[in-house]
Short mmCIF file of N, CA and C in Angstrom, two decimals:
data_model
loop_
_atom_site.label_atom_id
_atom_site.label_comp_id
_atom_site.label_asym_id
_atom_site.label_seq_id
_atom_site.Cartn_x
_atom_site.Cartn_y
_atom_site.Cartn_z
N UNK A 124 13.93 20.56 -20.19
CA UNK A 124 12.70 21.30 -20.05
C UNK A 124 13.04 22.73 -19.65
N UNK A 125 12.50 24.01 -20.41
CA UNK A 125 12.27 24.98 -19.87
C UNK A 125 11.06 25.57 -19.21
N UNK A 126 11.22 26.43 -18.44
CA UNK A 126 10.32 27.16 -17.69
C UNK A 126 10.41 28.38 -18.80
N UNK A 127 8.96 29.06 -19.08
CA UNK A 127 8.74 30.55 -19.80
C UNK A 127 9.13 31.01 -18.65
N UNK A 128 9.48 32.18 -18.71
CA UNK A 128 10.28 33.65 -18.62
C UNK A 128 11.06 33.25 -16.92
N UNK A 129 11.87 32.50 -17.17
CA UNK A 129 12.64 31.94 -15.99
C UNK A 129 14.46 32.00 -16.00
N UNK A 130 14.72 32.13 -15.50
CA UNK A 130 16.35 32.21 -15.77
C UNK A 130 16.89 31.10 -15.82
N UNK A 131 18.00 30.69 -16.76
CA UNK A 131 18.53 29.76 -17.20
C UNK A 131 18.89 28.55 -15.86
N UNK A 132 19.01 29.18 -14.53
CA UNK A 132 18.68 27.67 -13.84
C UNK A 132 17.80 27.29 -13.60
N UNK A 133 16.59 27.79 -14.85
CA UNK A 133 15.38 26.75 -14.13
C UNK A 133 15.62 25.76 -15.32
N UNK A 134 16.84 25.39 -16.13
CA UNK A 134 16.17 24.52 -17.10
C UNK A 134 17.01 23.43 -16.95
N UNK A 135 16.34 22.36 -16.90
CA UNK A 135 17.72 20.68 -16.90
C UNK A 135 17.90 20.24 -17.92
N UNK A 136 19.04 19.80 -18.02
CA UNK A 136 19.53 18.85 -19.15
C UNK A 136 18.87 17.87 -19.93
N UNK A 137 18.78 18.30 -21.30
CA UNK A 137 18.27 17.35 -21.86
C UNK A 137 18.77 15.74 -21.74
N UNK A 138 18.20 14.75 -22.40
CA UNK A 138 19.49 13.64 -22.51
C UNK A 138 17.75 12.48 -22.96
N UNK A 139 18.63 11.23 -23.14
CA UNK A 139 17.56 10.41 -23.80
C UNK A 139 16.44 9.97 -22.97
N UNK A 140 15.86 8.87 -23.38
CA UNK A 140 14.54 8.66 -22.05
C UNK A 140 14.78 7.14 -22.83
N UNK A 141 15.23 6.43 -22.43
CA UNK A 141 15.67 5.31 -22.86
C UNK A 141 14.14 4.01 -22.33
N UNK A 142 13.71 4.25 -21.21
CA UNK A 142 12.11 3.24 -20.87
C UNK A 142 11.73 4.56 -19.88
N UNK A 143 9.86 4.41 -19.55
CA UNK A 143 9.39 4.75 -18.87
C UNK A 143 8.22 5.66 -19.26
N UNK A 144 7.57 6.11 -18.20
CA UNK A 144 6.24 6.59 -18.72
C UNK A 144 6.49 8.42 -18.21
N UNK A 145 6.42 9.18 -18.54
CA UNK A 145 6.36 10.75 -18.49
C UNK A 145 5.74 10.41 -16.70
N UNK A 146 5.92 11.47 -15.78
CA UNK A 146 5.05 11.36 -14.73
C UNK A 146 4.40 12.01 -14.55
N UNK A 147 2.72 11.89 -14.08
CA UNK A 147 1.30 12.59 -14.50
C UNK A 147 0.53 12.48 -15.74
N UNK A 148 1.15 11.55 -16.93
CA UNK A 148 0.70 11.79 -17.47
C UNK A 148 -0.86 10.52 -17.73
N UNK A 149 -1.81 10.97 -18.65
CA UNK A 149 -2.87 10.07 -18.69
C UNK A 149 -2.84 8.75 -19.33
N UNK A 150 -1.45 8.42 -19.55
CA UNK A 150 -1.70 6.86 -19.85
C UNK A 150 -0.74 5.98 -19.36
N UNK A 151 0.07 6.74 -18.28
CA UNK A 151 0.66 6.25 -17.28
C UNK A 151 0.38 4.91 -16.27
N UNK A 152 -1.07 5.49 -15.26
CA UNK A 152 -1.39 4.16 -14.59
C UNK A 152 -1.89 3.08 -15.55
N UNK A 153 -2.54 3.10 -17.20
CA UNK A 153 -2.66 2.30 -17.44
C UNK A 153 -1.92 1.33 -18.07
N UNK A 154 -0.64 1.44 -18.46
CA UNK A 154 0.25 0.89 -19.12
C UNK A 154 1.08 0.29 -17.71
N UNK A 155 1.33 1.19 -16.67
CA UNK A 155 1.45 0.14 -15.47
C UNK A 155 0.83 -1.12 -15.37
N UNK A 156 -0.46 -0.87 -15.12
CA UNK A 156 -1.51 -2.08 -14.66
C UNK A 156 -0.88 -3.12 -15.68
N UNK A 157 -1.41 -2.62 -17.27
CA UNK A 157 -1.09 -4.00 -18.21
C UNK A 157 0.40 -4.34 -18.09
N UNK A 158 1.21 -3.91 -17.78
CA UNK A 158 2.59 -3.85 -17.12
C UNK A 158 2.68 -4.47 -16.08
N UNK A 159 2.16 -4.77 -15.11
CA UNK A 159 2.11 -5.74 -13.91
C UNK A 159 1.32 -6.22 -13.62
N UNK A 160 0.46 -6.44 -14.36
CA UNK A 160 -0.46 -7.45 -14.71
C UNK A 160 -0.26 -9.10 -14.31
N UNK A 161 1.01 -9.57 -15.03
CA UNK A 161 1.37 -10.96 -15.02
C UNK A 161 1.82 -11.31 -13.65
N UNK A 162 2.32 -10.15 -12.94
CA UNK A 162 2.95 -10.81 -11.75
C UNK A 162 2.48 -11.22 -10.74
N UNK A 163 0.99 -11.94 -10.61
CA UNK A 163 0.71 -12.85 -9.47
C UNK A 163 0.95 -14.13 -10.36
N UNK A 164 1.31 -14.34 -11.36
CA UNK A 164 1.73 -15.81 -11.94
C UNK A 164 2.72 -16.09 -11.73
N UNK A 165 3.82 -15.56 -11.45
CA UNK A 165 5.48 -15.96 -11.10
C UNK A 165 5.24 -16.87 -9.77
N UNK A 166 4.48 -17.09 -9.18
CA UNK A 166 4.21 -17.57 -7.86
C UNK A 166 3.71 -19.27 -8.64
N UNK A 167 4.16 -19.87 -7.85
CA UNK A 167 4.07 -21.63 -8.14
C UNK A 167 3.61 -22.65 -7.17
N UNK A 168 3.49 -21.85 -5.25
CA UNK A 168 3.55 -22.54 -4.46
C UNK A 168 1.83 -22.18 -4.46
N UNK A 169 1.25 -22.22 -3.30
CA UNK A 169 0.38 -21.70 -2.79
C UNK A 169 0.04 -19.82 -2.14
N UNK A 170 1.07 -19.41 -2.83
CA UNK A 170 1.01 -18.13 -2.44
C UNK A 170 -0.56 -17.48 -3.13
N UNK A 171 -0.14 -16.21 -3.12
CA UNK A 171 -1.38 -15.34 -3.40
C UNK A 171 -0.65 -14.58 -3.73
N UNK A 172 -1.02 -13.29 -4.90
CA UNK A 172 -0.41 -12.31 -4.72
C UNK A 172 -1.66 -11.25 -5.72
N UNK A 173 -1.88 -10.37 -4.37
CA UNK A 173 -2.62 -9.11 -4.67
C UNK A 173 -2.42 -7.74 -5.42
N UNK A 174 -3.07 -7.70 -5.99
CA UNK A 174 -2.68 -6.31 -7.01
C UNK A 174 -4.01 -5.31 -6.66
N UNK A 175 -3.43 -3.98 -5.95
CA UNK A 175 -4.40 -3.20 -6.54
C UNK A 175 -3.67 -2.25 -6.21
N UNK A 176 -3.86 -0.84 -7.63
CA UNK A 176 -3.10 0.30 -8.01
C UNK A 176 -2.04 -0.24 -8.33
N UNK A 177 -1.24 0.24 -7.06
CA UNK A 177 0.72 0.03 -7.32
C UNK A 177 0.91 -0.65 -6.18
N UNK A 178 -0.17 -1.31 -5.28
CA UNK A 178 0.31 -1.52 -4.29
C UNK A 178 0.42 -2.79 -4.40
N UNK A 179 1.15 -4.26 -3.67
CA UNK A 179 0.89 -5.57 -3.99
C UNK A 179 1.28 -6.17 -2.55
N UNK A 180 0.51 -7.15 -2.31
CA UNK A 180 0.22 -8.04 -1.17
C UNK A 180 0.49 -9.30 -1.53
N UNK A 181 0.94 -10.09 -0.81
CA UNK A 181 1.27 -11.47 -1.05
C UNK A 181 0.86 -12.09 0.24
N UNK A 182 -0.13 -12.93 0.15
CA UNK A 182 -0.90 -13.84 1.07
C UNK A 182 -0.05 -15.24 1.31
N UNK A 183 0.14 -15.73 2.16
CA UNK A 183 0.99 -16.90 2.63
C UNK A 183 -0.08 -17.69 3.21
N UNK A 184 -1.22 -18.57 3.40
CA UNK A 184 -1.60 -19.36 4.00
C UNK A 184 -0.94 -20.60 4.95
N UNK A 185 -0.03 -21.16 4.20
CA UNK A 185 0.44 -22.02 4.94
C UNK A 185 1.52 -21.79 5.88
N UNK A 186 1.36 -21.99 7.51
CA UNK A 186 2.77 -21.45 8.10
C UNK A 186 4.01 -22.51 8.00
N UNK A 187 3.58 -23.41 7.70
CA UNK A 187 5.01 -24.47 7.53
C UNK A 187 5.84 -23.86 6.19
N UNK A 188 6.99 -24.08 6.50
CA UNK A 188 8.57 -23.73 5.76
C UNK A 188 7.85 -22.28 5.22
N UNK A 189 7.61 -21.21 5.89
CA UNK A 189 7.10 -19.80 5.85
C UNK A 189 8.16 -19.49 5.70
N UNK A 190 9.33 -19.22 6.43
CA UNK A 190 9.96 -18.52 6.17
C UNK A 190 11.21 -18.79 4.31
N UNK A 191 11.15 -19.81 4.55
CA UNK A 191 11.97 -20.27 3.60
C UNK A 191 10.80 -20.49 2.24
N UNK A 192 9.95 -20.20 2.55
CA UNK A 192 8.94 -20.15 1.19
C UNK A 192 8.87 -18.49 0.89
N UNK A 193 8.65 -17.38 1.90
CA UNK A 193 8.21 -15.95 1.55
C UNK A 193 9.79 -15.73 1.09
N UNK A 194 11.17 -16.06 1.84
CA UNK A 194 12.24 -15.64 0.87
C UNK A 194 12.30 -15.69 -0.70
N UNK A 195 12.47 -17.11 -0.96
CA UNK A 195 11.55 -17.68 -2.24
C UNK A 195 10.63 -16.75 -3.14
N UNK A 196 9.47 -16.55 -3.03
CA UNK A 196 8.84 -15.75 -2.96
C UNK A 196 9.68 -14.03 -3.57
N UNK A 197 10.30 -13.57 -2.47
CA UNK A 197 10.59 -12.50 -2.47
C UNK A 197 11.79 -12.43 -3.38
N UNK A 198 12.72 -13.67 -3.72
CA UNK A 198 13.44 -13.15 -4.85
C UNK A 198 12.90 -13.95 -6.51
N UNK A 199 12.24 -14.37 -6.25
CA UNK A 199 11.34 -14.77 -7.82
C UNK A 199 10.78 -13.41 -8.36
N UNK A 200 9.76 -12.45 -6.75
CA UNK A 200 9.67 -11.59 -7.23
C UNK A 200 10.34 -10.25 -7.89
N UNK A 201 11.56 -9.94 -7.09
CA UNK A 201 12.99 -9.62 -7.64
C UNK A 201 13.14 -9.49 -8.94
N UNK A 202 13.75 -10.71 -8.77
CA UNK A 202 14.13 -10.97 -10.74
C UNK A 202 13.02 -10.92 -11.40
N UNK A 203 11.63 -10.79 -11.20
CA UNK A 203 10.66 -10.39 -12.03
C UNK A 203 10.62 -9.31 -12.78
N UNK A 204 11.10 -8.32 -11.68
CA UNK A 204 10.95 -6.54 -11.36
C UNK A 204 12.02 -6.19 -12.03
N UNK A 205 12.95 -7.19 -12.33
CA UNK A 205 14.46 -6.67 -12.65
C UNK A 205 13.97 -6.52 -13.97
N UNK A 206 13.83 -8.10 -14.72
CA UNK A 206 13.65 -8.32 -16.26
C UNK A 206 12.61 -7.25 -16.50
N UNK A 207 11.82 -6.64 -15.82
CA UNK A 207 11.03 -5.58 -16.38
C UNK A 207 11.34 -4.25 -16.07
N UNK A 208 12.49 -4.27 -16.05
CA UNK A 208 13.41 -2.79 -15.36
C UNK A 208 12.56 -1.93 -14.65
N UNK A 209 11.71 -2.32 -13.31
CA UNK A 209 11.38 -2.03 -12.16
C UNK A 209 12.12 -2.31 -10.93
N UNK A 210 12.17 -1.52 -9.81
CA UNK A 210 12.98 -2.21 -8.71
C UNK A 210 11.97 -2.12 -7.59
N UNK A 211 12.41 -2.99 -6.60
CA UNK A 211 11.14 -3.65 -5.33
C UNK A 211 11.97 -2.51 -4.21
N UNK A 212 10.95 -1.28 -3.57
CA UNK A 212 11.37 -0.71 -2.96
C UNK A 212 11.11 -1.25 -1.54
N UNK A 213 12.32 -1.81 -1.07
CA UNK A 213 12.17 -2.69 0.31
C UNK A 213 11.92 -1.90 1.29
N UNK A 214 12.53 -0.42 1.15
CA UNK A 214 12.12 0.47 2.67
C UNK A 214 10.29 0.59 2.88
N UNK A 215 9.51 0.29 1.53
CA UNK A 215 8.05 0.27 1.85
C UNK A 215 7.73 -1.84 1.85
N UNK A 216 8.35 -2.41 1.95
CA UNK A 216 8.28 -3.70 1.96
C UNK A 216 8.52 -4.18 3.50
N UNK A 217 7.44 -5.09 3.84
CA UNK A 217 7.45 -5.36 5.07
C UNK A 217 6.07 -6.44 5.32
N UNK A 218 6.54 -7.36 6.13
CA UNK A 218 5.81 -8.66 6.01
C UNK A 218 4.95 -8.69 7.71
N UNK A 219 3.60 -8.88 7.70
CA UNK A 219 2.71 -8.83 9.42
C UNK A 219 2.49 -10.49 9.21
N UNK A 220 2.96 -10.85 10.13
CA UNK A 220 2.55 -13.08 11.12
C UNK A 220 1.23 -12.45 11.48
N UNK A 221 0.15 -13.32 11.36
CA UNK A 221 -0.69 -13.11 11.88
C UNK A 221 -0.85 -13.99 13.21
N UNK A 222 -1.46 -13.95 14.45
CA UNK A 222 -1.36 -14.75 14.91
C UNK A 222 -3.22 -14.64 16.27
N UNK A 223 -3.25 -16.06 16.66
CA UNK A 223 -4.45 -15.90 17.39
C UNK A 223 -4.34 -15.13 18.86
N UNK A 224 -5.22 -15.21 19.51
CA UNK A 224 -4.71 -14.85 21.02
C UNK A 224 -3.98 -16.03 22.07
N UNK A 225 -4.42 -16.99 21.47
CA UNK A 225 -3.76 -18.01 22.35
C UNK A 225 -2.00 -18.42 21.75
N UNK A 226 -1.76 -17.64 20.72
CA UNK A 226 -0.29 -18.16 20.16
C UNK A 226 0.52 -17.19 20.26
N UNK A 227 1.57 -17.07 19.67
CA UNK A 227 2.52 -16.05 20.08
C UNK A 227 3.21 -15.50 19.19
N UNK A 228 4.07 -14.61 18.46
CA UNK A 228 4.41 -14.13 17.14
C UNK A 228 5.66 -15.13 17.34
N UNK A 229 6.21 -15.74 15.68
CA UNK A 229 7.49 -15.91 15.62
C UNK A 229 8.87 -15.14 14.75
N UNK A 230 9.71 -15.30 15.34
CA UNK A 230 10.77 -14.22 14.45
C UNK A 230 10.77 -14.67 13.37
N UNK A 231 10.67 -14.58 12.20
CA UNK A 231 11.03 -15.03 10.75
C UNK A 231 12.18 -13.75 10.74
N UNK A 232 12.87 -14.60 10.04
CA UNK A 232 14.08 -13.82 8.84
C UNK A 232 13.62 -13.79 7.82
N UNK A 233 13.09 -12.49 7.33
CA UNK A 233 12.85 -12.52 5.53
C UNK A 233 13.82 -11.19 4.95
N UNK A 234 14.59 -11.82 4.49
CA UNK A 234 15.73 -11.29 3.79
C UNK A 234 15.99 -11.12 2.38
N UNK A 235 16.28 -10.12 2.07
CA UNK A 235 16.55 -9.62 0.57
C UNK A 235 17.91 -9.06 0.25
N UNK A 236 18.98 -9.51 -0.25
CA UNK A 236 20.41 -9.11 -0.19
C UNK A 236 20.77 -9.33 0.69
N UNK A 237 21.38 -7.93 1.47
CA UNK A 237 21.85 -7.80 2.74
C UNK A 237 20.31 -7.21 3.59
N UNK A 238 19.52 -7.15 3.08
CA UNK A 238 18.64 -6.06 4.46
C UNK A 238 17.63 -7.47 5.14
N UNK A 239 17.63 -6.91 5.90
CA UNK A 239 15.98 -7.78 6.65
C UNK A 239 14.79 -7.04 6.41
N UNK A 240 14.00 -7.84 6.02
CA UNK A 240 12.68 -6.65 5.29
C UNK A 240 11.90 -6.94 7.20
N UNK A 241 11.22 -5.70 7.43
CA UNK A 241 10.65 -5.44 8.83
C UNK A 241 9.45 -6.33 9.24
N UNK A 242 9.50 -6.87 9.80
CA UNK A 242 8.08 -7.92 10.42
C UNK A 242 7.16 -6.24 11.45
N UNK A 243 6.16 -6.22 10.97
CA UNK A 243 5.67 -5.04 11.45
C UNK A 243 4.22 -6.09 12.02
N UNK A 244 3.39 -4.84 13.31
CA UNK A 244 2.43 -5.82 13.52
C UNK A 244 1.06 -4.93 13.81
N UNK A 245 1.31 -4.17 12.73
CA UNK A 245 -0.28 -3.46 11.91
C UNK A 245 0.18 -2.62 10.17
N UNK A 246 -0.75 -3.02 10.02
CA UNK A 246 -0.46 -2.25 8.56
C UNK A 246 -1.68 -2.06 7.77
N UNK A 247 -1.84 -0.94 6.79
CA UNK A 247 -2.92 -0.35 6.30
C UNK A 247 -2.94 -1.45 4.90
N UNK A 248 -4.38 -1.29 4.67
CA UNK A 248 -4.52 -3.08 3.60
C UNK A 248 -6.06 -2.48 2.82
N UNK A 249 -5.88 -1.59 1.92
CA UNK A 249 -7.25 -1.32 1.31
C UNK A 249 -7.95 -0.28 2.40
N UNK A 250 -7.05 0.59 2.74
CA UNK A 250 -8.25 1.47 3.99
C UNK A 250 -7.99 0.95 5.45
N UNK A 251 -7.75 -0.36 5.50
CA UNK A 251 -8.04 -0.66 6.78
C UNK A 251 -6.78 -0.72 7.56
N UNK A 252 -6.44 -0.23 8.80
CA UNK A 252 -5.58 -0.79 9.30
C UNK A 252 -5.69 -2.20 9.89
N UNK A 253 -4.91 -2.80 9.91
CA UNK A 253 -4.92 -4.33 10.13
C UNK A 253 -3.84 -4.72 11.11
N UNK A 254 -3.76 -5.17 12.26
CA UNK A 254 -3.05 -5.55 13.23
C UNK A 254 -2.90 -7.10 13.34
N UNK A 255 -2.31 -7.43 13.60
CA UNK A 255 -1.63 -9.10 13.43
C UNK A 255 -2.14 -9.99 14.54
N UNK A 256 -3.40 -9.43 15.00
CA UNK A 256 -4.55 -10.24 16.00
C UNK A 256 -5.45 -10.28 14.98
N UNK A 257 -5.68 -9.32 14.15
CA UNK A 257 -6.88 -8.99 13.11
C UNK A 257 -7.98 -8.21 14.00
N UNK A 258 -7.97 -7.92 15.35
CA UNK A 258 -8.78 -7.00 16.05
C UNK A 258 -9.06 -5.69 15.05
N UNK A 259 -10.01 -4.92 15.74
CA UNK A 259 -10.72 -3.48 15.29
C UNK A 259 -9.89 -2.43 15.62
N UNK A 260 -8.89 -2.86 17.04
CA UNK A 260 -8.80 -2.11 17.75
C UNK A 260 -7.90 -0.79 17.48
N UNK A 261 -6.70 -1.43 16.36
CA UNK A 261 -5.90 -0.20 15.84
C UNK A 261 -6.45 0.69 14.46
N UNK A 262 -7.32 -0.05 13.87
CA UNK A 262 -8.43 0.75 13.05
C UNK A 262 -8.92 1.74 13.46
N UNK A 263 -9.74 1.30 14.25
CA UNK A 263 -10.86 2.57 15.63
C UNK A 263 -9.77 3.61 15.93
N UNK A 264 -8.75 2.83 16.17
CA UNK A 264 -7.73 4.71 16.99
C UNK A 264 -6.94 4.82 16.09
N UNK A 265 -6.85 4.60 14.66
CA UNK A 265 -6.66 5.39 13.62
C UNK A 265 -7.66 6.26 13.14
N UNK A 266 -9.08 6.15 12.85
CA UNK A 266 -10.05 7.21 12.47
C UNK A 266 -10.95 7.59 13.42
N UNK A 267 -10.64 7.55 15.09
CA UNK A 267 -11.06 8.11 15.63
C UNK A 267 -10.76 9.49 15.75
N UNK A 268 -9.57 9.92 15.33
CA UNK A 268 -9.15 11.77 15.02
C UNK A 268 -9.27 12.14 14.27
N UNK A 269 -9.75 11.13 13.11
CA UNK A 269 -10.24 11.76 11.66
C UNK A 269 -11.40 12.22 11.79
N UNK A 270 -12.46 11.18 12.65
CA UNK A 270 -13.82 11.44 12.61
C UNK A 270 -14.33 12.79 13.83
N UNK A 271 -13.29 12.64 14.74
CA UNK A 271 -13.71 13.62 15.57
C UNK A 271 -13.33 15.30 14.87
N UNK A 272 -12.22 15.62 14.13
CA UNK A 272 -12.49 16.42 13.07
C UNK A 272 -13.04 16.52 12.37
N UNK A 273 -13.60 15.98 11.65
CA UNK A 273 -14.27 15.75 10.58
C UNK A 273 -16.26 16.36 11.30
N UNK A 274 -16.71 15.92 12.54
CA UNK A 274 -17.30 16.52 13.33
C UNK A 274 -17.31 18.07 13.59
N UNK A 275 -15.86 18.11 14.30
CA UNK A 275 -15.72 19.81 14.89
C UNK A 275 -15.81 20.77 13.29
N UNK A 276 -15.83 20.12 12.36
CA UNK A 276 -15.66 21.30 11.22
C UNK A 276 -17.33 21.07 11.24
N UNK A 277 -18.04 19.87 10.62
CA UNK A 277 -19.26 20.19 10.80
C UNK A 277 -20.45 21.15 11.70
N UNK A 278 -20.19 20.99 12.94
CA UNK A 278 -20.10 21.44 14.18
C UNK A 278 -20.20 23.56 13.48
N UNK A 279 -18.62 23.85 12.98
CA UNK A 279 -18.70 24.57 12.99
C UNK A 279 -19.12 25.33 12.34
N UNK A 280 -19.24 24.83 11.50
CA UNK A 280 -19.73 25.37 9.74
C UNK A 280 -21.14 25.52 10.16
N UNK A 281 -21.92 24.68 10.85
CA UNK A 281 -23.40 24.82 10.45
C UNK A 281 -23.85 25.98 10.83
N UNK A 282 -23.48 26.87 11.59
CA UNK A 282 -24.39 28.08 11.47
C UNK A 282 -24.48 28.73 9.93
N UNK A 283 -23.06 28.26 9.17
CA UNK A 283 -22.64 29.52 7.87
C UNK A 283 -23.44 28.48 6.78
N UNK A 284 -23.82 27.62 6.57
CA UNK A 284 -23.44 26.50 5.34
C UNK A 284 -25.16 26.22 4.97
N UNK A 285 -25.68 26.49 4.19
CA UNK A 285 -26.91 25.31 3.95
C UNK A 285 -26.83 24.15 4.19
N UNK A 286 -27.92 24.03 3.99
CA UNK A 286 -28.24 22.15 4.42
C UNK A 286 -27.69 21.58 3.06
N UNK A 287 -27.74 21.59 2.03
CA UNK A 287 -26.87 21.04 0.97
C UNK A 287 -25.50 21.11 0.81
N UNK A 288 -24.82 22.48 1.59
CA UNK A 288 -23.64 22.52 2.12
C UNK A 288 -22.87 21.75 2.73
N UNK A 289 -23.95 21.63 3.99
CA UNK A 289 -23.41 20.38 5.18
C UNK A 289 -23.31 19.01 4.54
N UNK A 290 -24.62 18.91 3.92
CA UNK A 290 -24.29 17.35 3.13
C UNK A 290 -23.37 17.11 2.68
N UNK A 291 -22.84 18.08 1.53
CA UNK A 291 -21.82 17.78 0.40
C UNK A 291 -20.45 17.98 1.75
N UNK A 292 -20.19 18.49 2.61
CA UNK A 292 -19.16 18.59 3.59
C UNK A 292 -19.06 17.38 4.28
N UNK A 293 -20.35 16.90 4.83
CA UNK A 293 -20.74 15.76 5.74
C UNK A 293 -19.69 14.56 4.75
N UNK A 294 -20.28 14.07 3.05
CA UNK A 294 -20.06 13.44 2.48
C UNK A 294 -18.64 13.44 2.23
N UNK A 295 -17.86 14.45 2.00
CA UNK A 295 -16.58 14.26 1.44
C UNK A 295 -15.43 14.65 3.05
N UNK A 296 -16.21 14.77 3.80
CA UNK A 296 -15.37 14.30 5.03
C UNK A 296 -15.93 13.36 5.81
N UNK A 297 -16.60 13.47 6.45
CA UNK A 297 -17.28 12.35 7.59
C UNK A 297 -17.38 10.80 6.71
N UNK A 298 -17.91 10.86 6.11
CA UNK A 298 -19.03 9.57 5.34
C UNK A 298 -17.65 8.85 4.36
N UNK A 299 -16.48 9.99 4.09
CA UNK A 299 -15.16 9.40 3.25
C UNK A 299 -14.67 8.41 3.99
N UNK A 300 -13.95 8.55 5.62
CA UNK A 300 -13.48 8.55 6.11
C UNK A 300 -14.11 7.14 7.13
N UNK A 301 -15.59 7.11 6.99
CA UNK A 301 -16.53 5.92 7.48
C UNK A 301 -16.00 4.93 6.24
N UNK A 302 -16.60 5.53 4.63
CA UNK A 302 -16.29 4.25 4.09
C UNK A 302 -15.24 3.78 3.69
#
């Protein structure tokens, strides 16, 4: 690719494009989707496995042989990703135990090669943060600094802004950030 009127190090090496989709371009996410489409079927046990965008969730209901079922799991999904020359980026891979108030978390080993993928105990799930009690509580003090900005600009603007101003401001900050 060259850059117009740029000096010769703005340009890289050509060479083939052997798989893959251009990046940005408009038929990119959809050839993904039909592209990973199939992969909540590789699953045989009782798993789950969630798709939305690029992101994917895998639901475990049952806690018996958990750990030795999500390994399972995690290299079926593997060799899925492989045969479709995708790779499973484990540094964003990471598994939350849910647990009640009366029980207690347990260590699982969920392992991929050599790494231990991270037992974390909140994580963002469609918007929400989600903590491994299932409480409100790390939600609330995640968009409680969103919303209290999201305020002080309102706040400040309204002397300068019409009332259709504030709305359309109100809406694409305050009311985003609620739903």
């Amino acid at each position: 690719m060259v850059l117009n009127n740029y000096s010769s190090s703005s340009c890289s090496n050509s060479g083939e494009i052997t798989h893959g989709v251009s990046l940005g371009s408009i038929r990119g996410p959809l050839l993904f989707l039909f592209h990973i489409n199939e992969l909540p079927q590789i699953t045989n046990d009782n798993s789950k496995i969630v798709l939305f965008a690029d992101d994917t969730s895998i639901t475990k209901p049952n806690p018996l042989n958990f750990e030795k079922s999500v390994n399972k799991i995690i290299q079926d999904i593997n060799e899925w990703f492989n045969t479709n020359l995708l790779s499973l980026n484990l540094d964003k891979t990471h598994f939350i135990h849910f647990v009640t108030k009366n029980s207690s978390s347990i260590d699982f080993n969920i392992i991929h090669g050599n790494k231990k993928i991270a037992n974390v105990y909140n994580t963002k799930f469609l918007g929400l943060t989600l903590d491994n009690t299932l409480s409100w509580r790390t939600h609330i003090n995640t968009i409680i600094p969103k919303l209290s900005s999201a305020s002080f600009a309102l706040r400040v603007g309204k002397p300068f802004l019409s009332l259709d101003s504030l709305k359309m401001a109100y809406y694409s900050y305050f009311h985003f950030v609620m739903d």
